[in-house]
Amino acid sequence: MSKAGLSLFDTRLAIPAIFESFRKLSPVVQWRNPVMFVVWVGSVVTTVLGVHALGGHGEAPAAFILAVAAWLWFTVLFANFAEALAEGRGKAQADALRATRKNGVAKKLASAARNAKVQVLDSNSLRKDDYVLIEAGDIVPADGEVLEGVASVDESAITGESAPVIRESGGDFSAVTGGTRVLSDWLVVRVTANPGEAFLDRMIAMVEGAKRKKTPNEVALTILLVSLTLTFLVVCASLLPFSIYSVGAAGAGSPVSITVLIALLVCLIPTTIGGLLSAIGVAGMSRMMQANVIATSGRAVEAAGDVDVLLLDKTGTITLGNRQASAFIPAPGVTEQELADVAQLASLADETPEGRSIVVLAKERFNLRGRELKDALFIPFTAQTRMSGVDLGVQAAHKAHEGDIAVAAPATRQIRKGSADAIRKHMQTVGGDFPKAVGDAVDDVARRGATPLVVADGTKVLGVVELKDIVKGGIKERFAELRQMGIKTVMITGDNRLTAAAIAAEAGVDDFLAEARPEDKLALIREHQAAGRLVAMTGDGTNDAPALAQADVAVAMNSGTQAAKEAGNMVDLDSNPTKLIEIVEIGKQMLMTRGSLTTFSVANDVAKYFAIIPAAFAVTYPQLKALDVMHLNSPASAIMSAVIFNALIIVALIPLALKGVKYRALGAGPLLRRNLLVYGLGGILVPFAGIKLIDMLLGAAGWV
Amino acid sequence: MNSSIVFQTVMYLVVLFVLAWPLSRLLATALDGSLSSRFAFLGRSERALCRLMGINADEDMPWWRYALALLVFHLIGAVFVYAQQRLQGSLPFNPANMGAVSPDSSFNTSISFLTNTNWQGYSGESTMSYFTQMLSLAAHNFMSAATGLAVAVALIRGFVRRKAAGVGNAWLDIYRSTVYILLPLSLVVAVFLVGQGVIQNFAGYKDVKLSETVTYQVPKTGADGQPVKDAKGNPVLVDTKTAIQTLPMGPVASQEAIKMLGTNGGGFFNANSAHPFENPTPLSNFVQMLSIFLIPAALVFMFGRWVGDARQGLTVLGAMTLLFVTMVGVEYWAEIHANPILTHLGMSGLPGNMEGKETRFGIVASSLFTVITTAASCGAVNTMHDSLMPLGGLVPMWLIKLGEVVFGGVGAGLYGMLIYAILAVFLSGLMIGRTPEYLGKKIEAFEMKMVAIAILATPCLILGGTALSVMLDVGKAGMANPGAHGFSEVLYAFASSANNNGSAFAGLSANTPFYNVMLGIAMWFGRFTVIIPVLAIAGKLAAKPRLAQTSGTLPTHGPLFVMLLVGTVVIVGALTYIPALALGPVIEHLQLFGR
């Protein structure tokens, strides 16, 4: 993906965008944006007036009218350019994504069975609920759900993660994404999306202006902009009769010209935000895409800015995926080294990350090396026993039949590690006892938010291994920022309350839900929503689907099941649950950019009034010169300067529209004060300076 | 002098707030129905009346039913007031033998009183019988104010209710506003005014002999009722002598109280509150000023109380007070400067511009009254606004154009200000990166559409109406003053009508078919193009859930939001009206002082 390397005005994007901005001059395109449509009409009218004036009977000198007309056209073109540039950037990203899904062939199956009749056809002609066979080396032709088979799939085209993943029917790994490649084995897949409806297609549609649906807030803002435009239309239209009356009353001057009224109208209506509004929306979508998140609607992106509560799974989001051994706590009469030694023995064959971390810890602390074990039988962890370990001194005869059930002769030494409950039960069966000190140590460890693992050798309990959740670096600061933004974080975990509380405290989340089952998650979301809060969450499993569907912003992991993806309104291609925080920021940034530029645009009008009103009516009422606080060269120069400033400010703000207003993790009050100062007060002051400067340049060039 | 304006303004505000706070409790209990459930006989009489009228007292009306009820109520009222004016010659209580009012004036006046405007194209003492004054005009003073209260309450319900279908019962709201609030308050104020010397009788007009014969000039009117003009376009004046003055009488105090309390402003006499029978003393003047802001201020307190956060009310009140105090300052500053034309002639510039002012009130009380009556949608005057200095005239004109949201009309001020608050929240909400919400309600496309209509309608009426009038000969015919001041007069007339204020720059002969009809239209649409969108917003908001306030939510209380609200009001008002004001009062000022 060409994520990086596209500077803002990269020629590869800017040149096509220039062509595009001329193509967008068509009234059909302009009609979509009422504010710019008014400018477009104004440009046409002034051009006609200017051409008419060339004959010498114009309402003003032809050069002046045509200069105004030219700058009005530039205003339209600059707005078109902003939109085209944003679209170009979006498309470049989309194309990179789209390149991954070249149309290929699909092996359509007559029924959902491996050996059904195969029909080879174009992958674009697949429809929802078709069945396809995908074999090693094939590109997955469409998003779908695995019905049969197990295969390793290379999803690097979508996720950038090079390690292949396993996809199989049933469970949480049953979804395949179009464009990925099956590396080994085969799959029978049910297609879950029609062509053009897959996530990627929806996302691509959202960065292409023509197909882009306005988001709800964009619609509301457009209504405001249109009503401002209408107000100024009435204001400017009524100025003609007012002016005619004033000329009659004062007996001096001539009525204001249509050209000046159009210039005033264009300067007053919110062209800055009107011209950049769609660029802001497109840029927001493409920022999402840059973050490797595919949103199914603009509404979802907007909602992300409003989120009040984030539900975060503990594992993988707040803590690193795996717990790690952090301490050996021996029972009375046992040395720490003895405990470490036995624990390591019990874990040598344990390939789980927890098991490996015990081996590593023992090595680090007591320099105990892994060793070859003779006559050993490894007992894997099962859900029934909830223990694992090793039996030593098992007779060779039994070893010969590996895979058989090892029941024959009792082992000479039974080493076990497991949860406190499991070992307690085990002690009862083998006739050992469970020292109270160990029980206390177990409680201590649990209170610290770690997981206690009890180690037993034969009938003797040796002590406790502390397995600790490792909270991700920097996560606490992230949560503090979120709190500043007024967003509450809730940690969801299957751990017991004690453990959960300890980790919650360490990570700095506001609240936690312990021993959570999927239905608890759903209930929690409903509870928050009933209290009037918007909830965001991430999920990947099928059992997350109801909660995802209920949440206001639901980010499904790309590695998750099809059900989860369908229920969510965004998919994170990186399957990184921490991404939720970034998503919230992008949503906020998009709204902030809109609000700030609208404020800026409206605040600009004050200076424009001071430039144009004295200029327009000075011939009737010379005393109005007193309002010309900028002391501009001449009425014509004042009007030209205002129009030119109005056009150039659009170009000047394109980078801001595309990059977005910088987001700061501040509370609502300070943030508002800051933005009001920058865009409100700045919006009032900047045009005074800008118009004066342009006026001086025009004067210096001798054009006015 | 300077300390006097500060002292009077501060004292005024302190007394106002001290009275408004307890009144807000009465408003809340009366309007939420708890008063009629606490006192069973009140509840019973409400129900009995509803049964009698065939109204379901338990109906919780959706917004459009509520709006429809108000429209029907107004249409019936309009027909009633129109008919009574046309037929007053054959109706009782008519000692001065007033004949039928002309159709266009009757049309204008009926809309004027129904819409809480009380624009008066007529002179009360020479047009209306006592019966018409009491039964049509005073009665509608109550009902138009009650309508304003009802709409404001419906909007507050919109904010407070969660996922509700209705915004209340229009009939009950009007009844409760009238009977529990307006009537008792009016009684108290009327009795007080009688104590100050305001007349209250049904006697015929009294002729009194003047101590010396007076000669005065009156403009000659032609057969068409228009002033006759000479070749230069100046009105022809005729010398007239008289030794007798006719003193009009009537039930003034009873109408005076509700004229102020209901922010109606329609005077019994043409001179309105400048007339000694309407407003005889500085104390009666103070009480009249208090009466104008009393209910609007109490309503803002009630708003905070009702939405469960007194700070919300205080914030709105803070914004209103800030605008009010600023405007009083500008008005006073403008009026203590005497007309330079007079000072150039060698006249003393002290105490300032006394033209059109009553000496018993002086510049301070006149400036204060002028700002109060136009900040609210009252429109009663104790000063001739036409005689204010150009910038002194700009202040009331601009306050009206802001939509009278500085305390404002009864109910109308609050719902007008809340419309601005929604607008302020929309922009500032975006600026902190959230889709906007106010008091826990999301502001979305529908609400913005309605806000746009409410804010857009009056400028269209004002600017459109003024443009038409200065273009057409029938419009220009009524303008007695040429130039920028004549323009200001027309602009003021349309601003006053479309925003339902009712005060006037005199000098414009507005009692003509053209102006009666144009201004009547402006008043009707000015009222309902705001009321209907406001009710629609109320309905839509009531149906939404109420979101929780977090530290990420835009705080809509405190100094920052006060400034934001004031800024929104000022910016919208400035951007819309700067060009028109520049060609009216601003140029007049520059011409007057620029010599």
mmCIF file of N, CA, C and O in Angstrom, chain B residues 26-90:
data_model
loop_
_atom_site.group_PDB
_atom_site.id
_atom_site.type_symbol
_atom_site.label_atom_id
_atom_site.label_comp_id
_atom_site.label_asym_id
_atom_site.label_seq_id
_atom_site.Cartn_x
_atom_site.Cartn_y
_atom_site.Cartn_z
ATOM 1 N N LEU B 26 -43.675 29.794 40.779
ATOM 2 C CA LEU B 26 -45.101 29.780 40.455
ATOM 3 C C LEU B 26 -45.296 29.306 39.015
ATOM 4 O O LEU B 26 -46.153 28.465 38.734
ATOM 5 N N LEU B 27 -44.456 29.840 38.112
ATOM 6 C CA LEU B 27 -44.562 29.452 36.702
ATOM 7 C C LEU B 27 -44.419 27.938 36.559
ATOM 8 O O LEU B 27 -45.213 27.293 35.875
ATOM 9 N N ALA B 28 -43.392 27.399 37.201
ATOM 10 C CA ALA B 28 -43.133 25.966 37.064
ATOM 11 C C ALA B 28 -44.299 25.150 37.592
ATOM 12 O O ALA B 28 -44.778 24.226 36.927
ATOM 13 N N THR B 29 -44.783 25.501 38.775
ATOM 14 C CA THR B 29 -45.852 24.675 39.350
ATOM 15 C C THR B 29 -47.159 24.858 38.575
ATOM 16 O O THR B 29 -47.938 23.921 38.452
ATOM 17 N N ALA B 30 -47.379 26.065 38.058
ATOM 18 C CA ALA B 30 -48.616 26.281 37.313
ATOM 19 C C ALA B 30 -48.587 25.541 35.990
ATOM 20 O O ALA B 30 -49.584 24.940 35.575
ATOM 21 N N LEU B 31 -47.427 25.566 35.323
ATOM 22 C CA LEU B 31 -47.379 25.053 33.957
ATOM 23 C C LEU B 31 -47.123 23.554 33.887
ATOM 24 O O LEU B 31 -47.462 22.919 32.894
ATOM 25 N N ASP B 32 -46.527 22.980 34.915
ATOM 26 C CA ASP B 32 -46.339 21.521 34.831
ATOM 27 C C ASP B 32 -47.537 20.771 35.417
ATOM 28 O O ASP B 32 -47.548 19.551 35.508
ATOM 29 N N GLY B 33 -48.540 21.510 35.827
ATOM 30 C CA GLY B 33 -49.767 20.873 36.274
ATOM 31 C C GLY B 33 -49.784 20.543 37.750
ATOM 32 O O GLY B 33 -50.802 20.072 38.277
ATOM 33 N N SER B 34 -48.680 20.798 38.454
ATOM 34 C CA SER B 34 -48.677 20.392 39.862
ATOM 35 C C SER B 34 -49.575 21.305 40.704
ATOM 36 O O SER B 34 -50.099 20.883 41.739
ATOM 37 N N LEU B 35 -49.765 22.540 40.235
ATOM 38 C CA LEU B 35 -50.646 23.444 40.979
ATOM 39 C C LEU B 35 -52.085 22.914 40.956
ATOM 40 O O LEU B 35 -52.764 22.873 41.980
ATOM 41 N N SER B 36 -52.512 22.475 39.782
ATOM 42 C CA SER B 36 -53.902 22.019 39.692
ATOM 43 C C SER B 36 -54.089 20.632 40.289
ATOM 44 O O SER B 36 -55.216 20.218 40.545
ATOM 45 N N SER B 37 -52.994 19.902 40.513
ATOM 46 C CA SER B 37 -53.216 18.639 41.227
ATOM 47 C C SER B 37 -53.129 18.852 42.739
ATOM 48 O O SER B 37 -53.708 18.092 43.511
ATOM 49 N N ARG B 38 -52.400 19.903 43.163
ATOM 50 C CA ARG B 38 -52.337 20.158 44.600
ATOM 51 C C ARG B 38 -53.664 20.731 45.108
ATOM 52 O O ARG B 38 -54.140 20.356 46.157
ATOM 53 N N PHE B 39 -54.209 21.654 44.332
ATOM 54 C CA PHE B 39 -55.504 22.224 44.724
ATOM 55 C C PHE B 39 -56.582 21.603 43.846
ATOM 56 O O PHE B 39 -56.728 21.968 42.677
ATOM 57 N N ALA B 40 -57.293 20.679 44.430
ATOM 58 C CA ALA B 40 -58.209 19.854 43.642
ATOM 59 C C ALA B 40 -59.245 20.689 42.900
ATOM 60 O O ALA B 40 -59.609 20.366 41.765
ATOM 61 N N PHE B 41 -59.670 21.819 43.508
ATOM 62 C CA PHE B 41 -60.734 22.576 42.844
ATOM 63 C C PHE B 41 -60.250 23.198 41.534
ATOM 64 O O PHE B 41 -61.005 23.365 40.589
ATOM 65 N N LEU B 42 -58.954 23.495 41.487
ATOM 66 C CA LEU B 42 -58.407 24.026 40.242
ATOM 67 C C LEU B 42 -58.442 22.963 39.155
ATOM 68 O O LEU B 42 -58.844 23.212 38.016
ATOM 69 N N GLY B 43 -58.003 21.755 39.543
ATOM 70 C CA GLY B 43 -58.014 20.645 38.599
ATOM 71 C C GLY B 43 -59.424 20.372 38.100
ATOM 72 O O GLY B 43 -59.643 20.161 36.911
ATOM 73 N N ARG B 44 -60.380 20.397 39.060
ATOM 74 C CA ARG B 44 -61.770 20.113 38.674
ATOM 75 C C ARG B 44 -62.292 21.163 37.704
ATOM 76 O O ARG B 44 -62.951 20.838 36.722
ATOM 77 N N SER B 45 -61.956 22.431 37.985
ATOM 78 C CA SER B 45 -62.494 23.465 37.088
ATOM 79 C C SER B 45 -61.842 23.388 35.707
ATOM 80 O O SER B 45 -62.494 23.629 34.701
ATOM 81 N N GLU B 46 -60.540 23.015 35.677
ATOM 82 C CA GLU B 46 -59.898 22.813 34.372
ATOM 83 C C GLU B 46 -60.642 21.760 33.569
ATOM 84 O O GLU B 46 -60.951 21.944 32.394
ATOM 85 N N ARG B 47 -60.919 20.632 34.271
ATOM 86 C CA ARG B 47 -61.550 19.508 33.565
ATOM 87 C C ARG B 47 -62.957 19.869 33.116
ATOM 88 O O ARG B 47 -63.375 19.531 32.012
ATOM 89 N N ALA B 48 -63.656 20.570 33.999
ATOM 90 C CA ALA B 48 -65.030 20.945 33.665
ATOM 91 C C ALA B 48 -65.035 21.837 32.425
ATOM 92 O O ALA B 48 -65.843 21.632 31.500
ATOM 93 N N LEU B 49 -64.104 22.788 32.400
ATOM 94 C CA LEU B 49 -64.038 23.699 31.260
ATOM 95 C C LEU B 49 -63.701 22.929 29.979
ATOM 96 O O LEU B 49 -64.286 23.165 28.920
ATOM 97 N N CYS B 50 -62.732 22.003 30.095
ATOM 98 C CA CYS B 50 -62.344 21.211 28.928
ATOM 99 C C CYS B 50 -63.528 20.402 28.404
ATOM 100 O O CYS B 50 -63.765 20.335 27.197
ATOM 101 N N ARG B 51 -64.300 19.788 29.360
ATOM 102 C CA ARG B 51 -65.465 19.004 28.942
ATOM 103 C C ARG B 51 -66.445 19.894 28.189
ATOM 104 O O ARG B 51 -66.983 19.529 27.157
ATOM 105 N N LEU B 52 -66.628 21.093 28.750
ATOM 106 C CA LEU B 52 -67.559 22.048 28.160
ATOM 107 C C LEU B 52 -67.143 22.388 26.731
ATOM 108 O O LEU B 52 -67.969 22.521 25.827
ATOM 109 N N MET B 53 -65.838 22.523 26.538
ATOM 110 C CA MET B 53 -65.346 22.906 25.209
ATOM 111 C C MET B 53 -65.129 21.688 24.312
ATOM 112 O O MET B 53 -64.725 21.846 23.161
ATOM 113 N N GLY B 54 -65.363 20.519 24.844
ATOM 114 C CA GLY B 54 -65.163 19.315 24.043
ATOM 115 C C GLY B 54 -63.703 18.993 23.803
ATOM 116 O O GLY B 54 -63.313 18.480 22.756
ATOM 117 N N ILE B 55 -62.876 19.320 24.796
ATOM 118 C CA ILE B 55 -61.441 19.068 24.657
ATOM 119 C C ILE B 55 -61.042 17.931 25.589
ATOM 120 O O ILE B 55 -61.536 17.836 26.709
ATOM 121 N N ASN B 56 -60.168 17.078 25.118
ATOM 122 C CA ASN B 56 -59.646 16.010 25.958
ATOM 123 C C ASN B 56 -58.464 16.556 26.761
ATOM 124 O O ASN B 56 -57.392 16.805 26.215
ATOM 125 N N ALA B 57 -58.685 16.753 28.056
ATOM 126 C CA ALA B 57 -57.661 17.382 28.901
ATOM 127 C C ALA B 57 -56.442 16.490 29.078
ATOM 128 O O ALA B 57 -55.382 16.955 29.480
ATOM 129 N N ASP B 58 -56.586 15.195 28.804
ATOM 130 C CA ASP B 58 -55.463 14.278 29.015
ATOM 131 C C ASP B 58 -54.616 14.105 27.765
ATOM 132 O O ASP B 58 -53.614 13.413 27.785
ATOM 133 N N GLU B 59 -55.046 14.733 26.673
ATOM 134 C CA GLU B 59 -54.306 14.507 25.437
ATOM 135 C C GLU B 59 -52.904 15.129 25.513
ATOM 136 O O GLU B 59 -52.755 16.281 25.889
ATOM 137 N N ASP B 60 -51.917 14.298 25.185
ATOM 138 C CA ASP B 60 -50.550 14.807 25.066
ATOM 139 C C ASP B 60 -50.305 15.007 23.577
ATOM 140 O O ASP B 60 -50.144 14.051 22.832
ATOM 141 N N MET B 61 -50.314 16.265 23.143
ATOM 142 C CA MET B 61 -50.335 16.522 21.698
ATOM 143 C C MET B 61 -48.956 16.352 21.075
ATOM 144 O O MET B 61 -47.977 16.861 21.592
ATOM 145 N N PRO B 62 -48.899 15.665 19.928
ATOM 146 C CA PRO B 62 -47.663 15.740 19.141
ATOM 147 C C PRO B 62 -47.501 17.169 18.633
ATOM 148 O O PRO B 62 -48.467 17.928 18.615
ATOM 149 N N TRP B 63 -46.297 17.539 18.229
ATOM 150 C CA TRP B 63 -46.023 18.948 17.969
ATOM 151 C C TRP B 63 -46.948 19.556 16.940
ATOM 152 O O TRP B 63 -47.368 20.703 17.059
ATOM 153 N N TRP B 64 -47.289 18.776 15.909
ATOM 154 C CA TRP B 64 -48.098 19.369 14.842
ATOM 155 C C TRP B 64 -49.530 19.590 15.297
ATOM 156 O O TRP B 64 -50.191 20.539 14.866
ATOM 157 N N ARG B 65 -50.004 18.746 16.225
ATOM 158 C CA ARG B 65 -51.348 18.961 16.764
ATOM 159 C C ARG B 65 -51.330 20.230 17.621
ATOM 160 O O ARG B 65 -52.272 21.025 17.618
ATOM 161 N N TYR B 66 -50.252 20.365 18.360
ATOM 162 C CA TYR B 66 -50.078 21.542 19.215
ATOM 163 C C TYR B 66 -50.090 22.810 18.358
ATOM 164 O O TYR B 66 -50.814 23.776 18.639
ATOM 165 N N ALA B 67 -49.323 22.762 17.260
ATOM 166 C CA ALA B 67 -49.245 23.922 16.365
ATOM 167 C C ALA B 67 -50.599 24.208 15.731
ATOM 168 O O ALA B 67 -51.036 25.358 15.620
ATOM 169 N N LEU B 68 -51.282 23.124 15.356
ATOM 170 C CA LEU B 68 -52.592 23.271 14.729
ATOM 171 C C LEU B 68 -53.583 23.919 15.700
ATOM 172 O O LEU B 68 -54.353 24.810 15.330
ATOM 173 N N ALA B 69 -53.543 23.477 16.949
ATOM 174 C CA ALA B 69 -54.431 24.044 17.968
ATOM 175 C C ALA B 69 -54.194 25.544 18.097
ATOM 176 O O ALA B 69 -55.144 26.339 18.143
ATOM 177 N N LEU B 70 -52.908 25.945 18.109
ATOM 178 C CA LEU B 70 -52.596 27.371 18.220
ATOM 179 C C LEU B 70 -53.092 28.145 17.001
ATOM 180 O O LEU B 70 -53.643 29.236 17.121
ATOM 181 N N LEU B 71 -52.916 27.544 15.831
ATOM 182 C CA LEU B 71 -53.354 28.226 14.609
ATOM 183 C C LEU B 71 -54.862 28.427 14.610
ATOM 184 O O LEU B 71 -55.362 29.518 14.304
ATOM 185 N N VAL B 72 -55.584 27.376 14.959
ATOM 186 C CA VAL B 72 -57.045 27.460 15.004
ATOM 187 C C VAL B 72 -57.463 28.536 16.002
ATOM 188 O O VAL B 72 -58.308 29.400 15.717
ATOM 189 N N PHE B 73 -56.821 28.506 17.156
ATOM 190 C CA PHE B 73 -57.099 29.485 18.206
ATOM 191 C C PHE B 73 -56.908 30.907 17.678
ATOM 192 O O PHE B 73 -57.738 31.795 17.907
ATOM 193 N N HIS B 74 -55.842 31.116 16.916
ATOM 194 C CA HIS B 74 -55.554 32.457 16.407
ATOM 195 C C HIS B 74 -56.505 32.870 15.299
ATOM 196 O O HIS B 74 -56.870 34.037 15.195
ATOM 197 N N LEU B 75 -56.857 31.900 14.456
ATOM 198 C CA LEU B 75 -57.760 32.254 13.359
ATOM 199 C C LEU B 75 -59.121 32.676 13.901
ATOM 200 O O LEU B 75 -59.698 33.676 13.466
ATOM 201 N N ILE B 76 -59.625 31.922 14.889
ATOM 202 C CA ILE B 76 -60.909 32.284 15.493
ATOM 203 C C ILE B 76 -60.797 33.669 16.124
ATOM 204 O O ILE B 76 -61.654 34.536 15.941
ATOM 205 N N GLY B 77 -59.688 33.878 16.833
ATOM 206 C CA GLY B 77 -59.466 35.177 17.480
ATOM 207 C C GLY B 77 -59.425 36.307 16.462
ATOM 208 O O GLY B 77 -60.005 37.382 16.681
ATOM 209 N N ALA B 78 -58.770 36.053 15.321
ATOM 210 C CA ALA B 78 -58.633 37.097 14.306
ATOM 211 C C ALA B 78 -60.003 37.522 13.780
ATOM 212 O O ALA B 78 -60.298 38.715 13.649
ATOM 213 N N VAL B 79 -60.837 36.533 13.494
ATOM 214 C CA VAL B 79 -62.180 36.824 12.991
ATOM 215 C C VAL B 79 -62.957 37.629 14.032
ATOM 216 O O VAL B 79 -63.612 38.634 13.714
ATOM 217 N N PHE B 80 -62.825 37.229 15.291
ATOM 218 C CA PHE B 80 -63.536 37.889 16.384
ATOM 219 C C PHE B 80 -63.111 39.357 16.507
ATOM 220 O O PHE B 80 -63.951 40.261 16.552
ATOM 221 N N VAL B 81 -61.807 39.603 16.531
ATOM 222 C CA VAL B 81 -61.325 40.978 16.706
ATOM 223 C C VAL B 81 -61.687 41.836 15.496
ATOM 224 O O VAL B 81 -62.090 42.998 15.636
ATOM 225 N N TYR B 82 -61.575 41.225 14.320
ATOM 226 C CA TYR B 82 -61.916 41.961 13.104
ATOM 227 C C TYR B 82 -63.394 42.362 13.150
ATOM 228 O O TYR B 82 -63.745 43.529 12.942
ATOM 229 N N ALA B 83 -64.229 41.393 13.458
ATOM 230 C CA ALA B 83 -65.673 41.655 13.450
ATOM 231 C C ALA B 83 -66.028 42.718 14.477
ATOM 232 O O ALA B 83 -66.832 43.618 14.198
ATOM 233 N N GLN B 84 -65.429 42.648 15.640
ATOM 234 C CA GLN B 84 -65.815 43.608 16.676
ATOM 235 C C GLN B 84 -65.459 45.038 16.288
ATOM 236 O O GLN B 84 -66.194 45.975 16.579
ATOM 237 N N GLN B 85 -64.287 45.202 15.633
ATOM 238 C CA GLN B 85 -63.914 46.550 15.209
ATOM 239 C C GLN B 85 -64.870 47.078 14.158
ATOM 240 O O GLN B 85 -65.255 48.245 14.167
ATOM 241 N N ARG B 86 -65.284 46.200 13.258
ATOM 242 C CA ARG B 86 -66.166 46.635 12.179
ATOM 243 C C ARG B 86 -67.552 46.963 12.713
ATOM 244 O O ARG B 86 -68.264 47.790 12.152
ATOM 245 N N LEU B 87 -67.932 46.273 13.798
ATOM 246 C CA LEU B 87 -69.312 46.435 14.295
ATOM 247 C C LEU B 87 -69.388 47.312 15.536
ATOM 248 O O LEU B 87 -70.453 47.440 16.135
ATOM 249 N N GLN B 88 -68.269 47.925 15.959
ATOM 250 C CA GLN B 88 -68.272 48.564 17.280
ATOM 251 C C GLN B 88 -69.296 49.701 17.392
ATOM 252 O O GLN B 88 -69.773 49.997 18.489
ATOM 253 N N GLY B 89 -69.659 50.294 16.279
ATOM 254 C CA GLY B 89 -70.633 51.380 16.309
ATOM 255 C C GLY B 89 -71.965 50.936 16.895
ATOM 256 O O GLY B 89 -72.672 51.726 17.540
ATOM 257 N N SER B 90 -72.327 49.683 16.717
ATOM 258 C CA SER B 90 -73.604 49.206 17.239
ATOM 259 C C SER B 90 -73.437 48.372 18.498
ATOM 260 O O SER B 90 -74.343 47.665 18.910
#
